[in-house]
PDB file of C-alpha atoms in Angstrom:
ATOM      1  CA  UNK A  21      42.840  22.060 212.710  1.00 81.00           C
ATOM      2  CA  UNK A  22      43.610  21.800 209.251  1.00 80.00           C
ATOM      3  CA  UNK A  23      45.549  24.900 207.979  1.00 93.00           C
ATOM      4  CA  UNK A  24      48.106  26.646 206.077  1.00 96.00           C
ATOM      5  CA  UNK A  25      50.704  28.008 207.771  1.00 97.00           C
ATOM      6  CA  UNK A  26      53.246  30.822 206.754  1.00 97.00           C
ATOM      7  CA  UNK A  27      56.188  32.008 208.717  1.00 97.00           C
ATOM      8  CA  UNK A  28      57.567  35.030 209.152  1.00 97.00           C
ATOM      9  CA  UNK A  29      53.902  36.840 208.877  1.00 97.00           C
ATOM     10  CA  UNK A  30      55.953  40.278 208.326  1.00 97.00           C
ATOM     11  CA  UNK A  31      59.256  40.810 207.572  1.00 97.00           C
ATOM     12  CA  UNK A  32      60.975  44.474 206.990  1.00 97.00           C
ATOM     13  CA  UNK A  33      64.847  43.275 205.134  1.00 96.00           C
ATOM     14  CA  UNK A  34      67.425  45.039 203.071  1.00 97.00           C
ATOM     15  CA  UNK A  35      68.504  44.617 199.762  1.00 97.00           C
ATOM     16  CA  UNK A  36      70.285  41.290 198.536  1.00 97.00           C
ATOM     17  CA  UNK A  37      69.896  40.033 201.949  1.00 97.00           C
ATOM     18  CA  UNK A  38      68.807  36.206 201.068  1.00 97.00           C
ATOM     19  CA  UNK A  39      65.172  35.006 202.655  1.00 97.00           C
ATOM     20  CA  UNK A  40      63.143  32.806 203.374  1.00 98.00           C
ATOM     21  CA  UNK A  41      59.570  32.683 203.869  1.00 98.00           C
ATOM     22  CA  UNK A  42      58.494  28.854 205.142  1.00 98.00           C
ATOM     23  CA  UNK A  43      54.744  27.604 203.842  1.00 98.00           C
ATOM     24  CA  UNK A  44      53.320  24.603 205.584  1.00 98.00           C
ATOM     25  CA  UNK A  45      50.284  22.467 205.359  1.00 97.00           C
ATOM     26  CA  UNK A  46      48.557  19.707 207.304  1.00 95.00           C
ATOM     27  CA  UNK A  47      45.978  18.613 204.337  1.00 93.00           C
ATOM     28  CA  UNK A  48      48.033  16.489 202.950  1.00 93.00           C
ATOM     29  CA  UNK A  49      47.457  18.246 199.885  1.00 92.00           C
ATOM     30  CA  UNK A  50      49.328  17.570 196.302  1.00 90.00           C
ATOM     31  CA  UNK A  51      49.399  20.818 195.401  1.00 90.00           C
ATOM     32  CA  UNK A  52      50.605  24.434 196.590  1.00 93.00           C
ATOM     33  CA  UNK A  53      51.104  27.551 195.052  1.00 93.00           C
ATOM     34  CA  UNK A  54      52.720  31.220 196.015  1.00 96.00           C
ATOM     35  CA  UNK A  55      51.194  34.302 194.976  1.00 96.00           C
ATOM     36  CA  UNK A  56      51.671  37.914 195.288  1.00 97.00           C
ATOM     37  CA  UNK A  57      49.007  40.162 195.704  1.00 96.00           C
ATOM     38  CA  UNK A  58      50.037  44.136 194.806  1.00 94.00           C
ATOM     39  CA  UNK A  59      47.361  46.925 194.444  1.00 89.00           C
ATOM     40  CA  UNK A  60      45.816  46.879 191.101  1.00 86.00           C
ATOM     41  CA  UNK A  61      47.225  43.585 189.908  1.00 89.00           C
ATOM     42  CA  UNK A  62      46.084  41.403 191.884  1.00 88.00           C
ATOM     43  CA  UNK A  63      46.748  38.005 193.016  1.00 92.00           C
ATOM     44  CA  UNK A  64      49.996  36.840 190.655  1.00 93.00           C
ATOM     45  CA  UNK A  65      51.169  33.226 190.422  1.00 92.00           C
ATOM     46  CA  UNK A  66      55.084  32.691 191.625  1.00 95.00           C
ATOM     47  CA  UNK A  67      55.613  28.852 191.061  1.00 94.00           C
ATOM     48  CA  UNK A  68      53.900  25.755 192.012  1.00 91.00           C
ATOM     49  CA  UNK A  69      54.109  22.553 192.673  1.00 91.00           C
ATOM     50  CA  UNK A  70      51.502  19.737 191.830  1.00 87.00           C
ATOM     51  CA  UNK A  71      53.895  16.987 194.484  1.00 88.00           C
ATOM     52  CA  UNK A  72      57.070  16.422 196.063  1.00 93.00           C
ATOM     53  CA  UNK A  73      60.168  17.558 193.940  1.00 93.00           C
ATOM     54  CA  UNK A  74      57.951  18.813 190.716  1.00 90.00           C
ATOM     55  CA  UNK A  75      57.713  22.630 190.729  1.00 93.00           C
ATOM     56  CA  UNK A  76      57.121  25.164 187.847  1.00 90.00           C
ATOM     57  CA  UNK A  77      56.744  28.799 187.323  1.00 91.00           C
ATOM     58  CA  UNK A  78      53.685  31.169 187.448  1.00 89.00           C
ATOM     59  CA  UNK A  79      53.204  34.041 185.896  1.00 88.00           C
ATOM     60  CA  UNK A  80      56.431  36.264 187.819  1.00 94.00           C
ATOM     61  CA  UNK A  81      59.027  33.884 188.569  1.00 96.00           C
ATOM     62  CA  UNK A  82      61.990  35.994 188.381  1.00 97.00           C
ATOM     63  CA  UNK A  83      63.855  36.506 191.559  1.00 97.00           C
ATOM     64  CA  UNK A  84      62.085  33.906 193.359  1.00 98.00           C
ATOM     65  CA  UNK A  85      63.115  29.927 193.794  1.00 98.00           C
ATOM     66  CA  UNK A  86      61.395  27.319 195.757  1.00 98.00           C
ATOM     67  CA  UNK A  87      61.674  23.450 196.703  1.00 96.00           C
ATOM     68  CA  UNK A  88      59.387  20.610 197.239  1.00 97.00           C
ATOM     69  CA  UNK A  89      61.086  17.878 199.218  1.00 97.00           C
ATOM     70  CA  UNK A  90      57.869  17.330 201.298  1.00 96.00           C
ATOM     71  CA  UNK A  91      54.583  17.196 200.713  1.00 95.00           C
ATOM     72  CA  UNK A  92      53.696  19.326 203.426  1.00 97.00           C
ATOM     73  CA  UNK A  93      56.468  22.040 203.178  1.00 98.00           C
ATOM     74  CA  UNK A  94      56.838  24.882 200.139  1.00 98.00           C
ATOM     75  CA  UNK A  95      59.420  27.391 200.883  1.00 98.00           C
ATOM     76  CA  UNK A  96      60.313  30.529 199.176  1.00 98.00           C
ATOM     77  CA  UNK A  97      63.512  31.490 198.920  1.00 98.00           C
ATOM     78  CA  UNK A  98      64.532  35.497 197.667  1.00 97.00           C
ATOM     79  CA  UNK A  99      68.189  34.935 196.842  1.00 96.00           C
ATOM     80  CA  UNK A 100      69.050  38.377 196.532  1.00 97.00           C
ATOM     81  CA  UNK A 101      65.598  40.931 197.278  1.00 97.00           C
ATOM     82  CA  UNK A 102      64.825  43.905 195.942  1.00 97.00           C
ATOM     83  CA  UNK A 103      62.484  46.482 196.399  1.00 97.00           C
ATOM     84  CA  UNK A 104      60.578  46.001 193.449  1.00 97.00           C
ATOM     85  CA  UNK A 105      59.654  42.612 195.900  1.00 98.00           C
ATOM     86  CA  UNK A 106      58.214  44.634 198.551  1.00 98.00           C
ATOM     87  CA  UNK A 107      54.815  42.268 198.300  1.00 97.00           C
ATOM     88  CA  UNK A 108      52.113  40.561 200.132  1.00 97.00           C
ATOM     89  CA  UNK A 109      52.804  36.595 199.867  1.00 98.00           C
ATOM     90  CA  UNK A 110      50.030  34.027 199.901  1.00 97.00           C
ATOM     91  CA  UNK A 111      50.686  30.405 199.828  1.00 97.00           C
ATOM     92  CA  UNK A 112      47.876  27.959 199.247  1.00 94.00           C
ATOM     93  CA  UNK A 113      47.251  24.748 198.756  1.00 93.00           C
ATOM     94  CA  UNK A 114      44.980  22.356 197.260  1.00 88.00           C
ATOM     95  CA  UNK A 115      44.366  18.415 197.283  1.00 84.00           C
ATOM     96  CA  UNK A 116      44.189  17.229 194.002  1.00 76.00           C
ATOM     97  CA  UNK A 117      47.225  17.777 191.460  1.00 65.00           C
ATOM     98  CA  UNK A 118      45.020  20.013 189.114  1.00 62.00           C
ATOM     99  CA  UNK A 119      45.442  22.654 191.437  1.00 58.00           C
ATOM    100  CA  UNK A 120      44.189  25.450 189.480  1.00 61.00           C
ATOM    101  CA  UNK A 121      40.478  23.322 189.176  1.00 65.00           C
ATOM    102  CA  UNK A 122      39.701  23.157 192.515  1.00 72.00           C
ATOM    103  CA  UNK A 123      38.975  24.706 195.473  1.00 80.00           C
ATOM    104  CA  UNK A 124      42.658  26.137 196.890  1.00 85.00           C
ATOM    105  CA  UNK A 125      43.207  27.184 200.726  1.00 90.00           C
ATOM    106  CA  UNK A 126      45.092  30.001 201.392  1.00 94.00           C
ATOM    107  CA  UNK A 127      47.538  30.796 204.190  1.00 96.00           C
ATOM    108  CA  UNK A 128      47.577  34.278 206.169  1.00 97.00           C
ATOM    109  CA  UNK A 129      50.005  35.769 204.173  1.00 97.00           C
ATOM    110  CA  UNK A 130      53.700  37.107 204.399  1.00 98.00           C
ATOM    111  CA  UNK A 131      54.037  40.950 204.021  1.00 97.00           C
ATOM    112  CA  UNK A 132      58.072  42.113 203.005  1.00 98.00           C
ATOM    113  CA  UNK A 133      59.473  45.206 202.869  1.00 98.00           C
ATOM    114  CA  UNK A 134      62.558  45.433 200.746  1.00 97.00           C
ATOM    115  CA  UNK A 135      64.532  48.648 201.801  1.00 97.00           C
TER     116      UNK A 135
ATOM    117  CA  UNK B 137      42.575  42.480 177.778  1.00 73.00           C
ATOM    118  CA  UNK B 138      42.943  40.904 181.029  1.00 80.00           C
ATOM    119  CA  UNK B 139      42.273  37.330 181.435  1.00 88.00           C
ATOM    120  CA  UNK B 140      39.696  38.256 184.287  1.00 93.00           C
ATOM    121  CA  UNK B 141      38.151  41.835 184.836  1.00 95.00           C
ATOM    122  CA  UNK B 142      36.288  42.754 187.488  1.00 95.00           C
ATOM    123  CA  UNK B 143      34.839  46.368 188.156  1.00 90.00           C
ATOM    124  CA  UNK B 144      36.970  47.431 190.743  1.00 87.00           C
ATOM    125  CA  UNK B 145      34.459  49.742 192.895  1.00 87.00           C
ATOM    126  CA  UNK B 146      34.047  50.443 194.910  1.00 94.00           C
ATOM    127  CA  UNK B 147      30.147  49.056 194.720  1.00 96.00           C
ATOM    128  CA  UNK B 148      28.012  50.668 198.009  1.00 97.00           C
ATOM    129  CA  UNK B 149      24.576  49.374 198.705  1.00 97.00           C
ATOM    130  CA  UNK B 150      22.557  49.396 201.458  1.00 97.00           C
ATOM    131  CA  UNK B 151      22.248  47.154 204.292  1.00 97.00           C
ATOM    132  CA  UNK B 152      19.575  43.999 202.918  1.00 97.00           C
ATOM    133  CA  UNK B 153      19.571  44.801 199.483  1.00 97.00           C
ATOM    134  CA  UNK B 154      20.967  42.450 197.039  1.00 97.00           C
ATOM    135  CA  UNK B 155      24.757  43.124 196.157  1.00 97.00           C
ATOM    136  CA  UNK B 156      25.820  41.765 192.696  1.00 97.00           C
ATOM    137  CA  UNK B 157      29.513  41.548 191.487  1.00 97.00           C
ATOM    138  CA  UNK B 158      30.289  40.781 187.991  1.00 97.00           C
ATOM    139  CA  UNK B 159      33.080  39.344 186.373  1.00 96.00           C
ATOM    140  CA  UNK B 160      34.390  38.533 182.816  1.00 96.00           C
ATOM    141  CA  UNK B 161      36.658  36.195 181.882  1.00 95.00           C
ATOM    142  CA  UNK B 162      38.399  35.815 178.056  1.00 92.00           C
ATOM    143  CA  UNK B 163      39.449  32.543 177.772  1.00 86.00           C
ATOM    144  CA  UNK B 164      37.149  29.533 176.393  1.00 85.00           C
ATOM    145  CA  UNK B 165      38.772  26.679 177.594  1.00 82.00           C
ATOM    146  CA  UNK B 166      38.635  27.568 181.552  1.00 83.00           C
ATOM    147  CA  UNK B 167      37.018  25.190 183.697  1.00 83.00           C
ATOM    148  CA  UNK B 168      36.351  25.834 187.003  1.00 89.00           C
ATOM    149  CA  UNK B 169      35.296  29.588 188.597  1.00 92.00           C
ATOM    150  CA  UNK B 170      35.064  30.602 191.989  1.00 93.00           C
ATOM    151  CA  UNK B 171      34.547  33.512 194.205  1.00 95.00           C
ATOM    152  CA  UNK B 172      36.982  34.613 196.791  1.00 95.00           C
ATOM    153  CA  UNK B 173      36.362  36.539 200.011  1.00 97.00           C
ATOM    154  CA  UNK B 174      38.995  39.009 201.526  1.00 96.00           C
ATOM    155  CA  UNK B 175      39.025  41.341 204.269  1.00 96.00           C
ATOM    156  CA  UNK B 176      41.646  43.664 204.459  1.00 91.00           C
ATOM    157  CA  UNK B 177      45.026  42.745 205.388  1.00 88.00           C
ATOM    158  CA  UNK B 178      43.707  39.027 205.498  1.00 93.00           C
ATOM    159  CA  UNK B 179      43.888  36.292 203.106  1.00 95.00           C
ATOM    160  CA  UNK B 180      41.206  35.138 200.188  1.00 94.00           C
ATOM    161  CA  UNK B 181      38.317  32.862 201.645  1.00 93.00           C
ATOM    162  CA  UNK B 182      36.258  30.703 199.311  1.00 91.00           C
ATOM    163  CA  UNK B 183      33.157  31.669 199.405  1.00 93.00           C
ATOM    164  CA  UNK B 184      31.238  29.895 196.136  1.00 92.00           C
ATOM    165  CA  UNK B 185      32.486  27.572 193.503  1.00 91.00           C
ATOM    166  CA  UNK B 186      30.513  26.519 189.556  1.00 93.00           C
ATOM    167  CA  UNK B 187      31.938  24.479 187.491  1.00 90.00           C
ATOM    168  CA  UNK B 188      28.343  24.135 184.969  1.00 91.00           C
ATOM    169  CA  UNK B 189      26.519  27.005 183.652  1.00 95.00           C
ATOM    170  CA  UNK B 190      23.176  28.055 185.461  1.00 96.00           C
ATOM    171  CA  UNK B 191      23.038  29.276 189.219  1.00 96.00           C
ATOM    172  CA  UNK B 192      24.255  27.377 192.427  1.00 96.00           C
ATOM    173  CA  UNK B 193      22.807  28.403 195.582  1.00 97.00           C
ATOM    174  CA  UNK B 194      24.555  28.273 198.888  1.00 95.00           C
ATOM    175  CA  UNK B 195      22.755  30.152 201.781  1.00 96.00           C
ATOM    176  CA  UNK B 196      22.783  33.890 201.349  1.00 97.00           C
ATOM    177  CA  UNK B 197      24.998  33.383 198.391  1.00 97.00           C
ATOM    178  CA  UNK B 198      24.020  32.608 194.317  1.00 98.00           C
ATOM    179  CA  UNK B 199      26.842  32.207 191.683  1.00 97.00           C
ATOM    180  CA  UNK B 200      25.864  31.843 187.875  1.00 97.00           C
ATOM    181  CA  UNK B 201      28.014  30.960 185.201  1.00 96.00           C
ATOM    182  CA  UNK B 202      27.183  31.438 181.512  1.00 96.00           C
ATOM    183  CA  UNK B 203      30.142  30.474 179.283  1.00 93.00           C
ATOM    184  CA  UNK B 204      28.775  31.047 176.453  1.00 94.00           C
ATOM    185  CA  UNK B 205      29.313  34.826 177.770  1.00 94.00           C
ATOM    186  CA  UNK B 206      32.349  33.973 179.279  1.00 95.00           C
ATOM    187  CA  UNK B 207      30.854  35.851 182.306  1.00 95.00           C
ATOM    188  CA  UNK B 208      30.051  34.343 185.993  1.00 97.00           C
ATOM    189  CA  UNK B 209      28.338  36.784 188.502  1.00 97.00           C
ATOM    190  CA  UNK B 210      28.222  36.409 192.386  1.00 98.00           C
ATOM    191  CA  UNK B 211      24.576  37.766 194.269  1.00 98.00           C
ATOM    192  CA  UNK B 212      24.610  38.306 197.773  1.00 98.00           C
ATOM    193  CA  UNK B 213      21.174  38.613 199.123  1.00 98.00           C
ATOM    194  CA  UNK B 214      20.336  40.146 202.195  1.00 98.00           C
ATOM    195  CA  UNK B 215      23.633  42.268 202.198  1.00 98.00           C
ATOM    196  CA  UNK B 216      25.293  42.839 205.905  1.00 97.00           C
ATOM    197  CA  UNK B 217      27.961  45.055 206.885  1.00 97.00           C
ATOM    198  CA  UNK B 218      29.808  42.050 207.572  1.00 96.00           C
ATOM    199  CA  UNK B 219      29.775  41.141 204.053  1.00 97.00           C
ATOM    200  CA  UNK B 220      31.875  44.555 203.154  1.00 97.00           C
ATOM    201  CA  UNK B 221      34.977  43.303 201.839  1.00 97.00           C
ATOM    202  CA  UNK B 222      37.153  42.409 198.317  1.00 96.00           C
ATOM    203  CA  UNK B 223      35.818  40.028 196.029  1.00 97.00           C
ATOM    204  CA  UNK B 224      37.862  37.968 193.936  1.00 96.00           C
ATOM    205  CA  UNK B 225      36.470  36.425 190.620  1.00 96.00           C
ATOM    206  CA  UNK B 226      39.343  33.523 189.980  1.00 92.00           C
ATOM    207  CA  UNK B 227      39.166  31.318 187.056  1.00 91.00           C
ATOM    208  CA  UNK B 228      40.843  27.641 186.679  1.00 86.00           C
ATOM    209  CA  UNK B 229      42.436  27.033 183.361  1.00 76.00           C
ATOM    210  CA  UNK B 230      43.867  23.062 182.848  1.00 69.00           C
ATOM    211  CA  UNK B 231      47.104  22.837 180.558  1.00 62.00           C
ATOM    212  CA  UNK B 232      49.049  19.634 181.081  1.00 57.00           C
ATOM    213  CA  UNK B 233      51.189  20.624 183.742  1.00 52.00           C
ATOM    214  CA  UNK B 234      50.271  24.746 183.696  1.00 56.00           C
ATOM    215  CA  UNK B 235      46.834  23.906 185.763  1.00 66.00           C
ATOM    216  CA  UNK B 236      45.954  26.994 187.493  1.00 77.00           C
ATOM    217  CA  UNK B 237      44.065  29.727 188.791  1.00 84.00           C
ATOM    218  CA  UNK B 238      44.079  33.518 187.486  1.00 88.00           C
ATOM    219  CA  UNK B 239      42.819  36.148 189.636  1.00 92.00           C
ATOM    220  CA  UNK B 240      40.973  39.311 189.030  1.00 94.00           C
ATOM    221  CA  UNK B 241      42.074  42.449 190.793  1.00 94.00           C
ATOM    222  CA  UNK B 242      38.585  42.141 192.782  1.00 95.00           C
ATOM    223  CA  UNK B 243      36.053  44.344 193.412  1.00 96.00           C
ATOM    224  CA  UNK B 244      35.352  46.486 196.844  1.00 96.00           C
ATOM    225  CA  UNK B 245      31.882  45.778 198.378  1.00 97.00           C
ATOM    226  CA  UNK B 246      30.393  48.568 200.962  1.00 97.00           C
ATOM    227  CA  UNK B 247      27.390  47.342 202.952  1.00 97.00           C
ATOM    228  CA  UNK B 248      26.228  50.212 204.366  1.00 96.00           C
ATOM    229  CA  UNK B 249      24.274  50.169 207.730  1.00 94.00           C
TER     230      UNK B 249
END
């Protein structure tokens, strides 16, 4: 079955306690993507990546880092939380490079607390 | 101005009417549009994409796209209580290496029985 998979699916941590939240996909797929969602703002870009070890930011990169040394795998890494982090995570993924131009699939979702 | 608005609802209407969710979008050069299902709790499910202006049909669902308005609209004929849930408008924008997709904050449908 193709999917996106996220591990943990919840997570309750403290603060500056390092994490990390694993994204995996079975599309073969150039391109994935984190997001936050909050209520009232929406679905916010972290980083990307359009293939293996080429990231870039979104729109609220700060605090966040990830890696791309396989196609299929995009982790997110909080060096040091904090509660201002406290967040619903979506990764997704798309096949073609212009990821924001096509259709992206979207994984179940992390939600952290950040105590 | 955000780069996509959405009314955020929530918008009620009664079971097999038409439901129609509007969205707005302030930047010329996007490319690609597409509507976004989500329950609660659950993740966004693609539910139309239009890349042309005009209307594309896909079973109970019609998007349109005029970018001339910078507007693209989703109907939803024959509403069901199965079809309450979040909408998200999401628009693609291509940059060199900044393609991507901005989200609006979505708008609560109620389908009520």
């Amino acid at each position: 079955e193709a999917q996106v998979t996220q591990n943990p699916r919840y997570l309750i941590t403290v603060t500056g306690k390092k994490l990390t939240v694993t994204c995996s996909q079975n599309m073969n797929h150039e391109y994935m993507s984190w997001y936050r969602q909050d209520p009232g703002l929406g679905l916010r870009q972290i980083y990307y990546s359009m293939n293996v070890e080429v990231t870039d930011k979104g729109d609220v990169p700060e605090g966040y880092k990830v890696s791309r040394k396989e196609k299929r795998n995009f982790p997110l890494i909080l060096e040091s939380p904090s509660p201002n982090q406290t967040s619903l995570y979506f990764c997704a993924s798309s096949l073609s490079p212009a990821g924001g131009l096509k259709t992206q699939y979207f994984g179940p979702g992390t939600r952290l607390l950040v105590l | 101005q955000k780069e996509v608005e959405q009314n955020s609802g929530p918008l009620s209407v009664p079971e097999g009417a038409i439901a129609s969710l509007n969205c707005t979008y302030s930047d010329r050069v996007s490319q690609s549009f597409f509507w976004y299902r989500q329950y609660s709790g659950k993740s966004p499910e693609l539910i139309m994409s239009i890349y042309s202006n005009g209307d594309k049909e896909d079973g109970r669902f019609t998007a349109q796209l005029n970018k001339a308005s910078q507007y693209v609209s989703l109907l939803i004929r024959d509403s069901q209580p199965s079809d309450s849930a979040t909408y998200l408008c999401a628009v693609g924008r291509a940059g060199g290496a900044t393609n991507k997709l901005i989200f609006g904050t979505g708008t609560l449908l109620a389908v009520q029985p």
